[in-house]
Amino acid sequence: MTGLVLGESARTADRIALAFREERQIQLLYFLTDMLMYWFALSLATLSRWDTLAQVDFLLLHRDRLICLVILAAAMIIAGCYRTSCITDRFDAVYYAVLATAIAGLFSFALTSILTAEYRAISRRELVVSAGLGIVLIAFWRYYAASIVARFQTMHRYFFILGSPGNAERIAKAIANNRSGGRIEAQFVTIETLKEKMRRRKEESGPNFIPEEDAIIALEERSHGQLDEIIEFCREHCRRTFLHPTLREVMLFQRHHLQAIAGIPLIEVASQQVASPYLYLKRLIDLAASAAGLLAALPICVITALAIKMTSPGPVLYVQERLGRGGRPFRIYKFRSMTAGPELRNEAGHVLATENDPRITSVGRFIRKHRIDEIPQLYNVLRGDMSLIGPRPAWREFYETNRAALPLIDQRLAVRPGLTCLSHVLGTYFSEAEDRLLYDLVYINTISLMTDLRILISTIRIVLSGKGAQ
């Protein structure tokens, strides 16, 4: 009997993994087709300058077209054009793609004001025509593609609706009657029923337990504590958790992204993982910036290494195991700013530095003040262990020690740890664990290009001034 249960749970895990791969393949197909459509639009737009076509440098023109494609790709990713709803829902599929294409066209047109005609082969007329053609082509193909993809079994969505019978059943009925955004199935359950269902499933699946459904919380009357408890349970046992907001909660969550599922306004409040399409662009930025940063900082690294070696005995680099995205351990590198082996002399084990800590050396105090000790972590960013922006990496014992007092602490592992973070900008090295967790959760729930840019600019200001980094 045990063998049958394990076999069934393994098949479920394989099915979910296969569905995940198929969804990624569909997203890639959408991306490549979007780029192909825009390239075709750019090629057709070249015919609009038939009177000067003989004078065009086509090698330079292809370079300009590639730049336009890169701009469009960035706009599409930032706009979230490859989310599930933008693949299966005809309105979302067209609306966000048209918006991104228009923005990309405007940005490309703005670049022509910077580059004179002698440095570019593409004309402003081509950019205007290609943007118009691109919008039409991409809108048509996406509309019909969404109609087809919505029928795929992979794109079917399953919801548990938690709430009182009246409100929850009304939402379940609306989802059952949905015809525009792919097949969506919903089941009304009470929180007690869901807990029992998940308990049995976990017993059957064991370590292979993988959440399959999303959850919609639609309680008509709920206290703050009750809502926190339900959200935390759903965070662990469901893929994504949505809140059907009351009028008061619409005001409280007004800066959250409002989503419509089967025409019902919902706010996402929890997820098994951060699924922002921006993460793909973020990784590309990390690769380029870390490689360039390591080369540019090489002279500073040499001077810092010599200063550390000449002023205190011990190694130049401080190496320690930390936990990365998903709890995966990795080795982090920093310039040593304390006397050698400080943790070995600390009976409490791993501890954070305190203000005016006697273990910090004179050179260490300077490099910590200006964040120079973090430069070797650019290598971790290049490897993919870390990101430029994200929660600071912590050791395993930090999570184990604080998990009871801070039950949300494992949410820090939803994204790659970062070289700098919100707590570095708004707090200090010596902020309390609860304060740092608050900063980290705020960042994870608002992750975007603009958020990262604000943190990066603030970090540069701190590095140059030394303020806020005792």
Tab-separated table of C-alpha atoms in Angstrom:
chain	number	residue	atom	x	y	z
A	1	MET	CA	0.000	0.000	0.000
A	2	THR	CA	2.854	2.352	0.909
A	3	GLY	CA	4.451	1.659	-2.459
A	4	LEU	CA	1.235	2.613	-4.259
A	5	VAL	CA	0.980	5.894	-2.316
A	6	LEU	CA	4.616	6.788	-2.999
A	7	GLY	CA	4.163	5.892	-6.655
A	8	GLU	CA	1.085	8.101	-6.944
A	9	SER	CA	2.815	11.059	-5.229
A	10	ALA	CA	5.835	10.668	-7.496
A	11	ARG	CA	3.563	10.671	-10.557
A	12	THR	CA	1.858	13.827	-9.249
A	13	ALA	CA	5.236	15.528	-8.809
A	14	ASP	CA	6.271	14.472	-12.327
A	15	ARG	CA	2.982	15.786	-13.755
A	16	ILE	CA	3.428	19.156	-12.061
A	17	ALA	CA	7.050	19.381	-13.216
A	18	LEU	CA	5.961	18.546	-16.787
A	19	ALA	CA	3.222	21.193	-16.666
A	20	PHE	CA	5.759	23.743	-15.423
A	21	ARG	CA	8.146	22.925	-18.303
A	22	GLU	CA	5.322	23.148	-20.854
A	23	GLU	CA	4.275	26.544	-19.513
A	24	ARG	CA	7.869	27.790	-19.828
A	25	GLN	CA	7.989	26.481	-23.408
A	26	ILE	CA	4.762	28.344	-24.238
A	27	GLN	CA	6.201	31.526	-22.710
A	28	LEU	CA	9.340	31.115	-24.832
A	29	LEU	CA	7.202	30.570	-27.953
A	30	TYR	CA	5.265	33.771	-27.197
A	31	PHE	CA	8.504	35.697	-26.696
A	32	LEU	CA	10.126	34.469	-29.922
A	33	THR	CA	6.958	35.103	-31.952
A	34	ASP	CA	6.623	38.627	-30.526
A	35	MET	CA	10.204	39.353	-31.582
A	36	LEU	CA	9.635	37.818	-35.035
A	37	MET	CA	6.499	39.931	-35.575
A	38	TYR	CA	8.304	43.122	-34.622
A	39	TRP	CA	11.272	42.268	-36.856
A	40	PHE	CA	8.820	41.753	-39.719
A	41	ALA	CA	7.235	45.135	-38.914
A	42	LEU	CA	10.678	46.783	-38.942
A	43	SER	CA	11.458	45.157	-42.300
A	44	LEU	CA	8.169	46.346	-43.830
A	45	ALA	CA	8.756	49.824	-42.407
A	46	THR	CA	12.018	50.074	-44.348
A	47	LEU	CA	9.955	50.069	-47.552
A	48	SER	CA	8.434	53.386	-46.428
A	49	ARG	CA	11.736	55.031	-47.321
A	50	TRP	CA	11.927	53.543	-50.820
A	51	ASP	CA	13.171	56.871	-52.186
A	52	THR	CA	16.448	56.594	-50.189
A	53	LEU	CA	16.654	52.798	-49.988
A	54	ALA	CA	19.692	52.587	-52.267
A	55	GLN	CA	21.716	54.705	-49.828
A	56	VAL	CA	20.995	52.551	-46.752
A	57	ASP	CA	23.862	50.791	-44.957
A	58	PHE	CA	22.081	47.477	-44.308
A	59	LEU	CA	24.723	46.207	-41.848
A	60	LEU	CA	24.130	49.291	-39.710
A	61	LEU	CA	20.369	48.962	-40.246
A	62	HIS	CA	20.371	45.392	-38.881
A	63	ARG	CA	22.254	46.632	-35.814
A	64	ASP	CA	19.598	49.296	-35.232
A	65	ARG	CA	16.824	46.723	-35.644
A	66	LEU	CA	18.469	44.485	-33.039
A	67	ILE	CA	18.598	47.423	-30.624
A	68	CYS	CA	14.871	47.971	-31.224
A	69	LEU	CA	14.217	44.281	-30.473
A	70	VAL	CA	16.197	44.490	-27.214
A	71	ILE	CA	14.144	47.537	-26.179
A	72	LEU	CA	10.900	45.713	-27.034
A	73	ALA	CA	11.998	42.592	-25.131
A	74	ALA	CA	12.759	44.665	-22.033
A	75	ALA	CA	9.409	46.472	-22.290
A	76	MET	CA	7.509	43.188	-22.718
A	77	ILE	CA	9.180	41.590	-19.697
A	78	ILE	CA	8.730	44.627	-17.451
A	79	ALA	CA	5.064	44.929	-18.482
A	80	GLY	CA	4.492	41.285	-17.527
A	81	CYS	CA	3.446	40.166	-21.006
A	82	TYR	CA	4.429	36.553	-20.288
A	83	ARG	CA	2.410	35.988	-17.117
A	84	THR	CA	-0.135	33.171	-17.301
A	85	SER	CA	-3.044	35.615	-17.590
A	86	CYS	CA	-1.309	37.373	-20.501
A	87	ILE	CA	-1.007	34.060	-22.308
A	88	THR	CA	-4.518	32.682	-21.851
A	89	ASP	CA	-6.747	35.752	-21.434
A	90	ARG	CA	-7.391	37.440	-24.791
A	91	PHE	CA	-7.821	40.933	-23.332
A	92	ASP	CA	-4.682	40.794	-21.158
A	93	ALA	CA	-2.676	39.153	-23.947
A	94	VAL	CA	-3.435	42.044	-26.306
A	95	TYR	CA	-3.601	44.962	-23.848
A	96	TYR	CA	-0.209	44.508	-22.162
A	97	ALA	CA	1.567	43.645	-25.422
A	98	VAL	CA	0.166	46.732	-27.194
A	99	LEU	CA	1.158	48.895	-24.225
A	100	ALA	CA	4.707	47.485	-24.180
A	101	THR	CA	5.099	47.836	-27.966
A	102	ALA	CA	3.952	51.458	-27.864
A	103	ILE	CA	6.368	52.272	-25.024
A	104	ALA	CA	9.227	50.518	-26.839
A	105	GLY	CA	8.449	52.508	-29.996
A	106	LEU	CA	8.439	55.799	-28.072
A	107	PHE	CA	11.716	54.939	-26.339
A	108	SER	CA	13.359	53.987	-29.648
A	109	PHE	CA	12.110	57.226	-31.189
A	110	ALA	CA	13.556	59.179	-28.253
A	111	LEU	CA	16.956	57.593	-28.877
A	112	THR	CA	17.031	59.136	-32.352
A	113	SER	CA	17.116	62.540	-30.656
A	114	ILE	CA	20.388	61.529	-29.008
A	115	LEU	CA	22.040	59.777	-31.956
A	116	THR	CA	22.599	61.896	-35.040
A	117	ALA	CA	21.813	60.495	-38.491
A	118	GLU	CA	25.465	59.659	-39.191
A	119	TYR	CA	25.530	57.158	-36.293
A	120	ARG	CA	22.314	55.323	-37.191
A	121	ALA	CA	20.791	53.819	-40.322
A	122	ILE	CA	17.170	53.590	-39.176
A	123	SER	CA	14.995	56.650	-39.756
A	124	ARG	CA	12.340	58.187	-37.532
A	125	ARG	CA	9.753	57.432	-40.194
A	126	GLU	CA	10.663	53.738	-40.005
A	127	LEU	CA	10.297	53.745	-36.221
A	128	VAL	CA	6.838	55.308	-36.359
A	129	VAL	CA	5.636	52.948	-39.116
A	130	SER	CA	7.168	49.861	-37.454
A	131	ALA	CA	5.542	50.716	-34.114
A	132	GLY	CA	2.133	50.976	-35.783
A	133	LEU	CA	2.592	47.774	-37.786
A	134	GLY	CA	4.063	45.989	-34.770
A	135	ILE	CA	1.063	46.858	-32.616
A	136	VAL	CA	-1.348	45.505	-35.239
A	137	LEU	CA	0.618	42.304	-35.958
A	138	ILE	CA	1.348	41.475	-32.318
A	139	ALA	CA	-2.240	42.235	-31.250
A	140	PHE	CA	-3.730	39.946	-33.933
A	141	TRP	CA	-1.377	37.034	-33.325
A	142	ARG	CA	-1.712	37.239	-29.536
A	143	TYR	CA	-5.517	37.392	-29.657
A	144	TYR	CA	-5.781	34.152	-31.624
A	145	ALA	CA	-2.889	32.471	-29.787
A	146	ALA	CA	-4.558	33.130	-26.414
A	147	SER	CA	-7.762	31.522	-27.694
A	148	ILE	CA	-5.847	28.350	-28.580
A	149	VAL	CA	-3.456	28.182	-25.607
A	150	ALA	CA	-6.327	28.665	-23.132
A	151	ARG	CA	-7.588	25.189	-24.117
A	152	PHE	CA	-4.293	23.471	-23.205
A	153	GLN	CA	-4.477	21.237	-20.129
A	154	THR	CA	-1.211	22.796	-18.941
A	155	MET	CA	-2.835	26.221	-18.658
A	156	HIS	CA	-5.846	25.062	-16.630
A	157	ARG	CA	-6.077	26.670	-13.199
A	158	TYR	CA	-7.587	25.236	-10.028
A	159	PHE	CA	-8.750	27.295	-7.045
A	160	PHE	CA	-9.805	26.656	-3.480
A	161	ILE	CA	-12.218	29.389	-2.388
A	162	LEU	CA	-12.176	29.984	1.358
A	163	GLY	CA	-15.057	31.865	2.877
A	164	SER	CA	-18.630	31.986	4.023
A	165	PRO	CA	-21.106	30.201	1.717
A	166	GLY	CA	-22.731	33.304	0.233
A	167	ASN	CA	-19.656	35.214	-0.939
A	168	ALA	CA	-17.485	32.190	-1.772
A	169	GLU	CA	-20.215	30.390	-3.725
A	170	ARG	CA	-20.908	33.548	-5.733
A	171	ILE	CA	-17.220	33.709	-6.713
A	172	ALA	CA	-17.144	29.986	-7.528
A	173	LYS	CA	-20.174	30.417	-9.809
A	174	ALA	CA	-18.551	33.379	-11.598
A	175	ILE	CA	-15.409	31.324	-12.185
A	176	ALA	CA	-17.444	28.355	-13.437
A	177	ASN	CA	-19.159	30.627	-15.991
A	178	ASN	CA	-15.869	32.146	-17.154
A	179	ARG	CA	-15.228	31.820	-20.886
A	180	SER	CA	-12.515	34.372	-21.664
A	181	GLY	CA	-9.350	33.339	-19.844
A	182	GLY	CA	-8.917	29.620	-20.265
A	183	ARG	CA	-10.346	26.799	-18.212
A	184	ILE	CA	-10.604	27.695	-14.525
A	185	GLU	CA	-12.083	25.347	-11.936
A	186	ALA	CA	-12.993	26.335	-8.379
A	187	GLN	CA	-14.079	24.494	-5.251
A	188	PHE	CA	-15.659	26.142	-2.214
A	189	VAL	CA	-14.079	24.927	1.068
A	190	THR	CA	-13.893	26.036	4.673
A	191	ILE	CA	-10.484	26.574	6.255
A	192	GLU	CA	-11.017	23.444	8.410
A	193	THR	CA	-11.801	21.357	5.318
A	194	LEU	CA	-8.727	22.688	3.527
A	195	LYS	CA	-6.469	21.934	6.505
A	196	GLU	CA	-7.723	18.349	6.653
A	197	LYS	CA	-7.383	17.919	2.869
A	198	MET	CA	-3.796	19.215	2.921
A	199	ARG	CA	-2.917	17.090	5.969
A	200	ARG	CA	-3.992	13.928	4.127
A	201	ARG	CA	-2.212	14.974	0.946
A	202	LYS	CA	1.015	15.657	2.858
A	203	GLU	CA	0.799	12.244	4.525
A	204	GLU	CA	0.388	10.604	1.109
A	205	SER	CA	3.056	12.661	-0.643
A	206	GLY	CA	5.653	12.905	2.119
A	207	PRO	CA	8.685	14.924	0.967
A	208	ASN	CA	7.260	15.007	-2.589
A	209	PHE	CA	4.405	17.349	-1.601
A	210	ILE	CA	3.996	20.083	-4.214
A	211	PRO	CA	1.121	22.615	-4.101
A	212	GLU	CA	-1.195	22.254	-7.103
A	213	GLU	CA	-3.997	24.773	-6.484
A	214	ASP	CA	-4.303	28.493	-5.899
A	215	ALA	CA	-6.428	29.907	-3.076
A	216	ILE	CA	-8.905	32.785	-2.939
A	217	ILE	CA	-9.764	34.133	0.515
A	218	ALA	CA	-13.322	35.476	0.441
A	219	LEU	CA	-14.378	35.704	4.080
A	220	GLU	CA	-17.075	38.339	4.587
A	221	GLU	CA	-16.098	38.950	8.213
A	222	ARG	CA	-12.498	38.458	9.282
A	223	SER	CA	-10.208	39.726	11.988
A	224	HIS	CA	-6.623	40.820	11.370
A	225	GLY	CA	-5.255	37.815	13.280
A	226	GLN	CA	-7.535	35.356	11.476
A	227	LEU	CA	-6.510	36.734	8.088
A	228	ASP	CA	-2.802	36.450	8.961
A	229	GLU	CA	-3.275	32.813	10.012
A	230	ILE	CA	-5.148	31.871	6.827
A	231	ILE	CA	-2.662	33.649	4.548
A	232	GLU	CA	0.275	31.911	6.231
A	233	PHE	CA	-1.386	28.487	5.883
A	234	CYS	CA	-2.198	29.101	2.211
A	235	ARG	CA	1.328	30.392	1.570
A	236	GLU	CA	2.683	26.991	2.590
A	237	HIS	CA	0.051	24.760	0.984
A	238	CYS	CA	-1.091	26.621	-2.170
A	239	ARG	CA	0.799	27.906	-5.188
A	240	ARG	CA	-0.561	31.451	-5.005
A	241	THR	CA	-2.961	33.114	-2.593
A	242	PHE	CA	-5.399	35.873	-3.537
A	243	LEU	CA	-7.591	38.073	-1.374
A	244	HIS	CA	-11.067	39.134	-2.472
A	245	PRO	CA	-10.875	42.552	-0.808
A	246	THR	CA	-13.506	44.357	1.184
A	247	LEU	CA	-13.917	48.109	0.624
A	248	ARG	CA	-11.620	48.792	3.578
A	249	GLU	CA	-8.964	46.379	2.310
A	250	VAL	CA	-9.003	48.014	-1.118
A	251	MET	CA	-7.676	51.128	0.650
A	252	LEU	CA	-5.194	49.178	2.783
A	253	PHE	CA	-3.804	47.263	-0.215
A	254	GLN	CA	-4.126	50.085	-2.744
A	255	ARG	CA	-0.502	49.810	-3.877
A	256	HIS	CA	-0.734	46.087	-4.543
A	257	HIS	CA	-1.274	44.881	-8.084
A	258	LEU	CA	-4.974	44.273	-8.659
A	259	GLN	CA	-5.712	41.250	-10.835
A	260	ALA	CA	-8.947	40.130	-12.424
A	261	ILE	CA	-9.703	36.413	-12.569
A	262	ALA	CA	-12.959	35.591	-14.358
A	263	GLY	CA	-13.861	39.263	-13.961
A	264	ILE	CA	-13.390	39.193	-10.163
A	265	PRO	CA	-10.996	41.788	-8.673
A	266	LEU	CA	-8.358	40.046	-6.542
A	267	ILE	CA	-5.142	41.047	-4.784
A	268	GLU	CA	-2.259	38.563	-4.608
A	269	VAL	CA	-1.018	38.393	-1.016
A	270	ALA	CA	1.213	35.297	-1.001
A	271	SER	CA	3.034	32.992	-3.395
A	272	GLN	CA	5.232	29.901	-3.234
A	273	GLN	CA	7.842	31.858	-5.188
A	274	VAL	CA	8.349	35.265	-6.681
A	275	ALA	CA	7.219	34.834	-10.293
A	276	SER	CA	7.763	38.339	-11.627
A	277	PRO	CA	8.824	38.312	-15.303
A	278	TYR	CA	11.214	41.100	-14.290
A	279	LEU	CA	13.429	38.443	-12.641
A	280	TYR	CA	14.668	37.368	-16.103
A	281	LEU	CA	15.727	40.924	-16.945
A	282	LYS	CA	17.142	41.292	-13.428
A	283	ARG	CA	19.450	38.309	-14.008
A	284	LEU	CA	20.733	39.786	-17.289
A	285	ILE	CA	21.449	43.081	-15.510
A	286	ASP	CA	23.255	41.161	-12.751
A	287	LEU	CA	25.502	39.388	-15.252
A	288	ALA	CA	26.474	42.547	-17.128
A	289	ALA	CA	26.907	44.732	-14.038
A	290	SER	CA	28.903	42.189	-12.005
A	291	ALA	CA	31.321	41.494	-14.866
A	292	ALA	CA	31.857	45.212	-15.496
A	293	GLY	CA	32.054	45.932	-11.754
A	294	LEU	CA	34.752	43.330	-11.118
A	295	LEU	CA	36.931	44.801	-13.864
A	296	ALA	CA	36.386	48.401	-12.752
A	297	ALA	CA	37.006	47.612	-9.065
A	298	LEU	CA	40.214	45.643	-9.650
A	299	PRO	CA	42.563	48.504	-8.534
A	300	ILE	CA	40.476	49.070	-5.375
A	301	CYS	CA	40.581	45.330	-4.632
A	302	VAL	CA	44.386	45.244	-4.881
A	303	ILE	CA	44.804	48.257	-2.567
A	304	THR	CA	42.285	46.852	-0.059
A	305	ALA	CA	43.961	43.432	-0.023
A	306	LEU	CA	47.365	45.009	0.665
A	307	ALA	CA	45.939	47.210	3.443
A	308	ILE	CA	44.293	44.225	5.170
A	309	LYS	CA	47.434	42.094	4.913
A	310	MET	CA	49.691	44.843	6.270
A	311	THR	CA	47.517	45.855	9.244
A	312	SER	CA	46.238	42.563	10.698
A	313	PRO	CA	47.247	38.893	10.564
A	314	GLY	CA	44.996	36.447	8.790
A	315	PRO	CA	43.494	35.887	5.337
A	316	VAL	CA	42.430	38.746	3.073
A	317	LEU	CA	39.067	37.203	2.244
A	318	TYR	CA	36.381	36.075	4.657
A	319	VAL	CA	34.614	32.955	3.350
A	320	GLN	CA	31.479	31.475	4.873
A	321	GLU	CA	28.520	29.316	3.892
A	322	ARG	CA	25.222	31.162	3.486
A	323	LEU	CA	21.782	30.155	2.212
A	324	GLY	CA	20.631	31.357	-1.200
A	325	ARG	CA	17.407	31.188	-3.161
A	326	GLY	CA	15.293	28.207	-2.158
A	327	GLY	CA	17.599	27.491	0.807
A	328	ARG	CA	20.495	26.354	-1.402
A	329	PRO	CA	23.840	26.793	0.427
A	330	PHE	CA	26.732	28.649	-1.215
A	331	ARG	CA	30.092	30.150	-0.215
A	332	ILE	CA	30.109	33.929	0.151
A	333	TYR	CA	33.254	36.066	-0.226
A	334	LYS	CA	34.012	39.351	1.540
A	335	PHE	CA	37.100	41.351	2.399
A	336	ARG	CA	37.907	40.571	6.023
A	337	SER	CA	36.982	43.532	8.217
A	338	MET	CA	37.405	41.892	11.647
A	339	THR	CA	40.219	40.193	13.491
A	340	ALA	CA	40.818	36.683	12.160
A	341	GLY	CA	38.391	34.012	13.377
A	342	PRO	CA	35.991	36.214	15.372
A	343	GLU	CA	33.227	33.620	15.292
A	344	LEU	CA	35.463	30.954	16.826
A	345	ARG	CA	35.922	33.161	19.906
A	346	ASN	CA	32.198	33.864	20.223
A	347	GLU	CA	30.366	31.353	22.413
A	348	ALA	CA	27.013	32.311	20.914
A	349	GLY	CA	28.112	31.087	17.496
A	350	HIS	CA	27.151	33.227	14.515
A	351	VAL	CA	26.331	36.784	15.534
A	352	LEU	CA	26.013	40.028	13.666
A	353	ALA	CA	28.506	42.812	14.301
A	354	THR	CA	27.431	45.422	16.819
A	355	GLU	CA	28.106	49.134	16.692
A	356	ASN	CA	31.666	49.911	17.927
A	357	ASP	CA	32.418	46.157	17.887
A	358	PRO	CA	36.023	45.722	19.149
A	359	ARG	CA	36.622	42.926	16.617
A	360	ILE	CA	36.421	45.383	13.697
A	361	THR	CA	39.883	46.492	12.554
A	362	SER	CA	40.805	50.058	11.596
A	363	VAL	CA	40.883	49.127	7.902
A	364	GLY	CA	37.722	47.085	8.393
A	365	ARG	CA	35.848	50.062	9.807
A	366	PHE	CA	36.684	52.116	6.706
A	367	ILE	CA	35.815	49.431	4.152
A	368	ARG	CA	32.549	48.623	5.947
A	369	LYS	CA	31.628	52.304	6.036
A	370	HIS	CA	32.051	52.577	2.271
A	371	ARG	CA	30.835	49.016	1.466
A	372	ILE	CA	34.212	48.098	-0.017
A	373	ASP	CA	34.148	44.811	1.920
A	374	GLU	CA	31.228	43.701	-0.277
A	375	ILE	CA	33.084	43.998	-3.615
A	376	PRO	CA	34.191	40.303	-3.780
A	377	GLN	CA	30.506	39.357	-3.708
A	378	LEU	CA	30.299	40.555	-7.304
A	379	TYR	CA	31.840	37.147	-8.038
A	380	ASN	CA	28.869	35.529	-6.252
A	381	VAL	CA	26.531	37.656	-8.386
A	382	LEU	CA	28.329	36.558	-11.555
A	383	ARG	CA	28.007	32.893	-10.514
A	384	GLY	CA	24.282	33.243	-9.879
A	385	ASP	CA	24.456	32.705	-6.107
A	386	MET	CA	23.399	36.298	-5.484
A	387	SER	CA	21.878	39.353	-7.147
A	388	LEU	CA	22.888	43.001	-7.029
A	389	ILE	CA	19.712	43.834	-5.079
A	390	GLY	CA	18.009	41.501	-2.620
A	391	PRO	CA	17.836	40.454	1.039
A	392	ARG	CA	21.298	40.077	2.545
A	393	PRO	CA	22.405	36.412	2.667
A	394	ALA	CA	22.258	34.777	6.100
A	395	TRP	CA	23.615	31.536	7.501
A	396	ARG	CA	21.507	28.456	8.250
A	397	GLU	CA	21.674	28.976	12.028
A	398	PHE	CA	20.193	32.454	11.633
A	399	TYR	CA	17.020	30.947	10.167
A	400	GLU	CA	16.854	28.121	12.703
A	401	THR	CA	17.365	30.478	15.657
A	402	ASN	CA	14.815	33.086	14.564
A	403	ARG	CA	12.167	30.869	12.946
A	404	ALA	CA	10.079	30.532	16.118
A	405	ALA	CA	10.006	34.274	16.822
A	406	LEU	CA	9.770	35.283	13.147
A	407	PRO	CA	7.649	32.644	11.320
A	408	LEU	CA	7.861	34.549	8.014
A	409	ILE	CA	11.657	34.507	7.951
A	410	ASP	CA	11.848	31.733	5.318
A	411	GLN	CA	10.171	34.101	2.833
A	412	ARG	CA	13.595	35.770	2.492
A	413	LEU	CA	14.635	32.676	0.518
A	414	ALA	CA	12.067	33.334	-2.233
A	415	VAL	CA	14.591	35.442	-4.183
A	416	ARG	CA	18.355	35.506	-4.631
A	417	PRO	CA	20.152	37.281	-1.779
A	418	GLY	CA	21.646	40.625	-2.717
A	419	LEU	CA	24.795	42.690	-2.554
A	420	THR	CA	22.734	45.557	-1.187
A	421	CYS	CA	19.171	45.759	0.031
A	422	LEU	CA	16.447	47.951	1.441
A	423	SER	CA	17.707	47.502	5.016
A	424	HIS	CA	21.161	48.740	3.957
A	425	VAL	CA	19.550	51.859	2.517
A	426	LEU	CA	17.007	52.568	5.264
A	427	GLY	CA	18.701	50.774	8.169
A	428	THR	CA	22.261	49.917	9.168
A	429	TYR	CA	24.500	46.892	9.593
A	430	PHE	CA	23.206	46.731	13.156
A	431	SER	CA	19.436	46.738	12.590
A	432	GLU	CA	17.501	44.142	14.592
A	433	ALA	CA	16.520	40.879	12.874
A	434	GLU	CA	12.816	41.793	12.924
A	435	ASP	CA	13.526	45.188	11.331
A	436	ARG	CA	15.642	43.613	8.590
A	437	LEU	CA	12.929	41.022	7.901
A	438	LEU	CA	10.364	43.814	7.557
A	439	TYR	CA	12.564	45.588	4.996
A	440	ASP	CA	13.163	42.317	3.125
A	441	LEU	CA	9.468	41.384	2.903
A	442	VAL	CA	8.593	44.883	1.704
A	443	TYR	CA	11.213	44.498	-1.048
A	444	ILE	CA	10.110	40.990	-2.079
A	445	ASN	CA	6.471	42.083	-2.346
A	446	THR	CA	7.303	45.184	-4.412
A	447	ILE	CA	10.181	43.852	-6.526
A	448	SER	CA	10.486	45.754	-9.798
A	449	LEU	CA	12.995	47.584	-11.964
A	450	MET	CA	12.091	50.943	-10.402
A	451	THR	CA	12.481	49.551	-6.868
A	452	ASP	CA	15.922	48.159	-7.721
A	453	LEU	CA	16.983	51.439	-9.326
A	454	ARG	CA	15.948	53.409	-6.237
A	455	ILE	CA	17.896	51.073	-3.947
A	456	LEU	CA	20.933	51.131	-6.253
A	457	ILE	CA	20.997	54.938	-6.446
A	458	SER	CA	20.609	55.216	-2.660
A	459	THR	CA	23.416	52.682	-2.168
A	460	ILE	CA	25.756	54.671	-4.419
A	461	ARG	CA	24.959	57.785	-2.388
A	462	ILE	CA	25.729	55.920	0.858
A	463	VAL	CA	28.974	54.482	-0.522
A	464	LEU	CA	30.192	57.933	-1.547
A	465	SER	CA	29.121	59.652	1.677
A	466	GLY	CA	29.586	56.859	4.192
A	467	LYS	CA	26.329	57.888	5.882
A	468	GLY	CA	23.939	55.283	7.189
A	469	ALA	CA	26.557	52.539	7.260
A	470	GLN	CA	28.191	52.615	10.647
